[in-house]
Amino acid sequence: MRKGTCNTCHVPDNPEKMKRLVLLQTPAHAAAEIKRMMAAVRDNRMPLDDIGIEKELDAETKALLLRFGAAFESTVNAAYAWESGD
Ligand code: HEC
């Protein structure tokens, strides 16, 4: 995520003045956003550059984000399933 520059914008001081501040740093925040994060990275909507235009991720960073993101997402889903007793 550092290589993807996500944390220059998705931080508590909200430099981009997002209407809905998306935080990704803690497991709880990340768990709530993982679906949207995967979609945003997969569809090349994130990261943005400093004038707010989509910025291309290098292939390796994108692949790693999606790989670890998928592992995290399936863990989160397993936790939800466990909580709901399924
Ligand atoms: C230059 C600033 C900037 C960077 C860098 C950036 N974002 Fe964002 N992000 C935004 C802004 C502004 C929004 C809210 C506006 C929008 O939805 O386009 C947003 C919205 C999002 C959302 C919510 C979109 C939705 O579907 O609800 C996700 C998820 C997200 N960013 C993930 C990421 C990830 C992952 C990275 C790194 C790979 C990243 N962002 C890098 C500025 C940034």
PDB file of C-alpha atoms and ligand atoms in Angstrom:
ATOM      1  CA  MET A   1       0.000   0.000   0.000  1.00  0.00           C
ATOM      2  CA  ARG A   2       2.906   2.332   0.644  1.00  0.00           C
ATOM      3  CA  LYS A   3       4.143   1.772  -2.896  1.00  0.00           C
ATOM      4  CA  GLY A   4       0.629   2.430  -4.137  1.00  0.00           C
ATOM      5  CA  THR A   5       0.742   5.809  -2.331  1.00  0.00           C
ATOM      6  CA  CYS A   6      -2.703   5.080  -0.821  1.00  0.00           C
ATOM      7  CA  ASN A   7      -1.686   6.542   2.523  1.00  0.00           C
ATOM      8  CA  THR A   8      -0.883  10.006   1.214  1.00  0.00           C
ATOM      9  CA  CYS A   9      -4.635  10.657   0.927  1.00  0.00           C
ATOM     10  CA  HIS A  10      -6.399   8.024   3.015  1.00  0.00           C
ATOM     11  CA  VAL A  11      -5.258   9.421   6.360  1.00  0.00           C
ATOM     12  CA  PRO A  12      -7.085  11.115   9.244  1.00  0.00           C
ATOM     13  CA  ASP A  13      -6.189  14.702   8.261  1.00  0.00           C
ATOM     14  CA  ASN A  14      -7.960  14.023   4.934  1.00  0.00           C
ATOM     15  CA  PRO A  15      -5.835  16.232   2.643  1.00  0.00           C
ATOM     16  CA  GLU A  16      -8.196  15.616  -0.307  1.00  0.00           C
ATOM     17  CA  LYS A  17     -11.285  16.576   1.726  1.00  0.00           C
ATOM     18  CA  MET A  18     -13.101  13.358   0.832  1.00  0.00           C
ATOM     19  CA  LYS A  19     -16.771  13.561   1.725  1.00  0.00           C
ATOM     20  CA  ARG A  20     -16.582  10.030   3.090  1.00  0.00           C
ATOM     21  CA  LEU A  21     -13.073   9.617   4.463  1.00  0.00           C
ATOM     22  CA  VAL A  22     -11.821   6.149   3.576  1.00  0.00           C
ATOM     23  CA  LEU A  23      -9.216   4.928   6.081  1.00  0.00           C
ATOM     24  CA  LEU A  24      -7.228   1.792   5.364  1.00  0.00           C
ATOM     25  CA  GLN A  25      -4.557   1.663   8.075  1.00  0.00           C
ATOM     26  CA  THR A  26      -6.082  -0.504  10.784  1.00  0.00           C
ATOM     27  CA  PRO A  27      -7.473  -4.014  10.311  1.00  0.00           C
ATOM     28  CA  ALA A  28     -10.948  -2.845  11.332  1.00  0.00           C
ATOM     29  CA  HIS A  29     -10.936   0.049   8.848  1.00  0.00           C
ATOM     30  CA  ALA A  30      -9.439  -2.140   6.150  1.00  0.00           C
ATOM     31  CA  ALA A  31     -11.988  -4.900   6.766  1.00  0.00           C
ATOM     32  CA  ALA A  32     -14.845  -2.446   6.222  1.00  0.00           C
ATOM     33  CA  GLU A  33     -13.331  -1.200   2.937  1.00  0.00           C
ATOM     34  CA  ILE A  34     -11.783  -4.309   1.439  1.00  0.00           C
ATOM     35  CA  LYS A  35     -14.533  -4.886  -1.148  1.00  0.00           C
ATOM     36  CA  ARG A  36     -14.382  -1.291  -2.383  1.00  0.00           C
ATOM     37  CA  MET A  37     -10.578  -1.319  -2.235  1.00  0.00           C
ATOM     38  CA  MET A  38     -10.359  -4.424  -4.411  1.00  0.00           C
ATOM     39  CA  ALA A  39     -12.800  -2.947  -6.935  1.00  0.00           C
ATOM     40  CA  ALA A  40     -11.010   0.417  -7.005  1.00  0.00           C
ATOM     41  CA  VAL A  41      -7.614  -1.194  -7.624  1.00  0.00           C
ATOM     42  CA  ARG A  42      -8.952  -3.793 -10.060  1.00  0.00           C
ATOM     43  CA  ASP A  43     -10.713  -1.142 -12.147  1.00  0.00           C
ATOM     44  CA  ASN A  44      -7.723   1.249 -12.008  1.00  0.00           C
ATOM     45  CA  ARG A  45      -9.762   3.924 -10.213  1.00  0.00           C
ATOM     46  CA  MET A  46      -7.162   4.258  -7.451  1.00  0.00           C
ATOM     47  CA  PRO A  47      -4.619   5.659  -6.686  1.00  0.00           C
ATOM     48  CA  LEU A  48      -5.082   9.223  -7.834  1.00  0.00           C
ATOM     49  CA  ASP A  49      -2.296  11.663  -8.609  1.00  0.00           C
ATOM     50  CA  ASP A  50      -1.906  15.073  -6.973  1.00  0.00           C
ATOM     51  CA  ILE A  51      -4.396  16.718  -9.302  1.00  0.00           C
ATOM     52  CA  GLY A  52      -6.986  14.027  -8.703  1.00  0.00           C
ATOM     53  CA  ILE A  53      -6.551  12.033 -11.895  1.00  0.00           C
ATOM     54  CA  GLU A  54      -6.182   8.268 -11.890  1.00  0.00           C
ATOM     55  CA  LYS A  55      -2.545   7.298 -11.613  1.00  0.00           C
ATOM     56  CA  GLU A  56      -1.299   4.018 -13.010  1.00  0.00           C
ATOM     57  CA  LEU A  57       0.160   1.515 -10.546  1.00  0.00           C
ATOM     58  CA  ASP A  58       3.178  -0.462 -11.652  1.00  0.00           C
ATOM     59  CA  ALA A  59       2.163  -4.027 -12.488  1.00  0.00           C
ATOM     60  CA  GLU A  60       4.001  -5.565  -9.555  1.00  0.00           C
ATOM     61  CA  THR A  61       2.454  -3.283  -6.945  1.00  0.00           C
ATOM     62  CA  LYS A  62      -1.002  -3.801  -8.415  1.00  0.00           C
ATOM     63  CA  ALA A  63      -0.560  -7.604  -8.459  1.00  0.00           C
ATOM     64  CA  LEU A  64       0.665  -7.617  -4.846  1.00  0.00           C
ATOM     65  CA  LEU A  65      -2.170  -5.391  -3.662  1.00  0.00           C
ATOM     66  CA  LEU A  66      -4.719  -7.672  -5.322  1.00  0.00           C
ATOM     67  CA  ARG A  67      -3.031 -10.846  -4.060  1.00  0.00           C
ATOM     68  CA  PHE A  68      -2.743  -9.792  -0.414  1.00  0.00           C
ATOM     69  CA  GLY A  69      -6.080  -8.008  -0.661  1.00  0.00           C
ATOM     70  CA  ALA A  70      -7.778 -11.215  -1.809  1.00  0.00           C
ATOM     71  CA  ALA A  71      -6.201 -13.169   1.058  1.00  0.00           C
ATOM     72  CA  PHE A  72      -7.369 -10.517   3.517  1.00  0.00           C
ATOM     73  CA  GLU A  73     -10.847 -10.406   1.967  1.00  0.00           C
ATOM     74  CA  SER A  74     -11.328 -14.167   2.291  1.00  0.00           C
ATOM     75  CA  THR A  75     -10.167 -14.016   5.919  1.00  0.00           C
ATOM     76  CA  VAL A  76     -12.653 -11.223   6.610  1.00  0.00           C
ATOM     77  CA  ASN A  77     -15.427 -13.232   4.942  1.00  0.00           C
ATOM     78  CA  ALA A  78     -14.531 -16.295   7.022  1.00  0.00           C
ATOM     79  CA  ALA A  79     -14.724 -14.152  10.171  1.00  0.00           C
ATOM     80  CA  TYR A  80     -18.175 -12.844   9.184  1.00  0.00           C
ATOM     81  CA  ALA A  81     -19.330 -16.392   8.509  1.00  0.00           C
ATOM     82  CA  TRP A  82     -17.977 -17.552  11.870  1.00  0.00           C
ATOM     83  CA  GLU A  83     -19.701 -14.647  13.646  1.00  0.00           C
ATOM     84  CA  SER A  84     -23.034 -15.412  12.038  1.00  0.00           C
ATOM     85  CA  GLY A  85     -22.672 -19.103  12.879  1.00  0.00           C
ATOM     86  CA  ASP A  86     -22.864 -20.326   9.263  1.00  0.00           C
TER      87      ASP A  86
HETATM   88  C1  HEC B   1      -4.176  11.676  -4.361  1.00  0.00           C
HETATM   89  C2  HEC B   1      -5.111  11.159  -3.386  1.00  0.00           C
HETATM   90  C3  HEC B   1      -5.475   9.685  -3.364  1.00  0.00           C
HETATM   91  C4  HEC B   1      -4.642   8.585  -3.445  1.00  0.00           C
HETATM   92  C5  HEC B   1      -3.132   8.563  -3.617  1.00  0.00           C
HETATM   93  C6  HEC B   1      -5.504   7.430  -3.304  1.00  0.00           C
HETATM   94  N1  HEC B   1      -6.809   7.816  -3.141  1.00  0.00           N
HETATM   95 FE1  HEC B   1      -8.412   6.585  -2.860  1.00  0.00          FE
HETATM   96  N2  HEC B   1      -9.676   8.211  -2.861  1.00  0.00           N
HETATM   97  C7  HEC B   1      -9.272   9.530  -2.983  1.00  0.00           C
HETATM   98  C8  HEC B   1     -10.444  10.371  -3.006  1.00  0.00           C
HETATM   99  C9  HEC B   1     -10.433  11.902  -3.141  1.00  0.00           C
HETATM  100  C10 HEC B   1     -11.562   9.525  -2.892  1.00  0.00           C
HETATM  101  C11 HEC B   1     -13.043   9.915  -2.843  1.00  0.00           C
HETATM  102  C12 HEC B   1     -13.528  10.388  -4.175  1.00  0.00           C
HETATM  103  C13 HEC B   1     -13.714   9.282  -5.131  1.00  0.00           C
HETATM  104  O1  HEC B   1     -14.453   8.324  -4.823  1.00  0.00           O
HETATM  105  O2  HEC B   1     -13.145   9.371  -6.241  1.00  0.00           O
HETATM  106  C14 HEC B   1     -11.051   8.173  -2.792  1.00  0.00           C
HETATM  107  C15 HEC B   1     -11.831   7.049  -2.664  1.00  0.00           C
HETATM  108  C16 HEC B   1     -11.345   5.758  -2.462  1.00  0.00           C
HETATM  109  C17 HEC B   1     -12.150   4.600  -2.173  1.00  0.00           C
HETATM  110  C18 HEC B   1     -13.669   4.568  -2.079  1.00  0.00           C
HETATM  111  C19 HEC B   1     -14.205   4.351  -3.460  1.00  0.00           C
HETATM  112  C20 HEC B   1     -15.569   3.745  -3.421  1.00  0.00           C
HETATM  113  O3  HEC B   1     -15.838   2.932  -4.317  1.00  0.00           O
HETATM  114  O4  HEC B   1     -16.347   4.065  -2.513  1.00  0.00           O
HETATM  115  C21 HEC B   1     -11.311   3.537  -2.043  1.00  0.00           C
HETATM  116  C22 HEC B   1     -11.690   2.101  -1.719  1.00  0.00           C
HETATM  117  C23 HEC B   1      -9.966   4.032  -2.262  1.00  0.00           C
HETATM  118  N3  HEC B   1     -10.021   5.392  -2.499  1.00  0.00           N
HETATM  119  C24 HEC B   1      -8.833   3.250  -2.219  1.00  0.00           C
HETATM  120  C25 HEC B   1      -7.549   3.703  -2.530  1.00  0.00           C
HETATM  121  C26 HEC B   1      -6.385   2.833  -2.642  1.00  0.00           C
HETATM  122  C27 HEC B   1      -6.396   1.317  -2.394  1.00  0.00           C
HETATM  123  C28 HEC B   1      -5.328   3.619  -2.982  1.00  0.00           C
HETATM  124  C29 HEC B   1      -3.916   3.195  -3.285  1.00  0.00           C
HETATM  125  C30 HEC B   1      -3.761   2.151  -4.290  1.00  0.00           C
HETATM  126  C31 HEC B   1      -5.830   4.993  -3.055  1.00  0.00           C
HETATM  127  N4  HEC B   1      -7.173   4.987  -2.798  1.00  0.00           N
HETATM  128  C32 HEC B   1      -5.048   6.110  -3.334  1.00  0.00           C
HETATM  129  C33 HEC B   1      -7.970   9.987  -3.048  1.00  0.00           C
HETATM  130  C34 HEC B   1      -6.838   9.181  -3.182  1.00  0.00           C
END
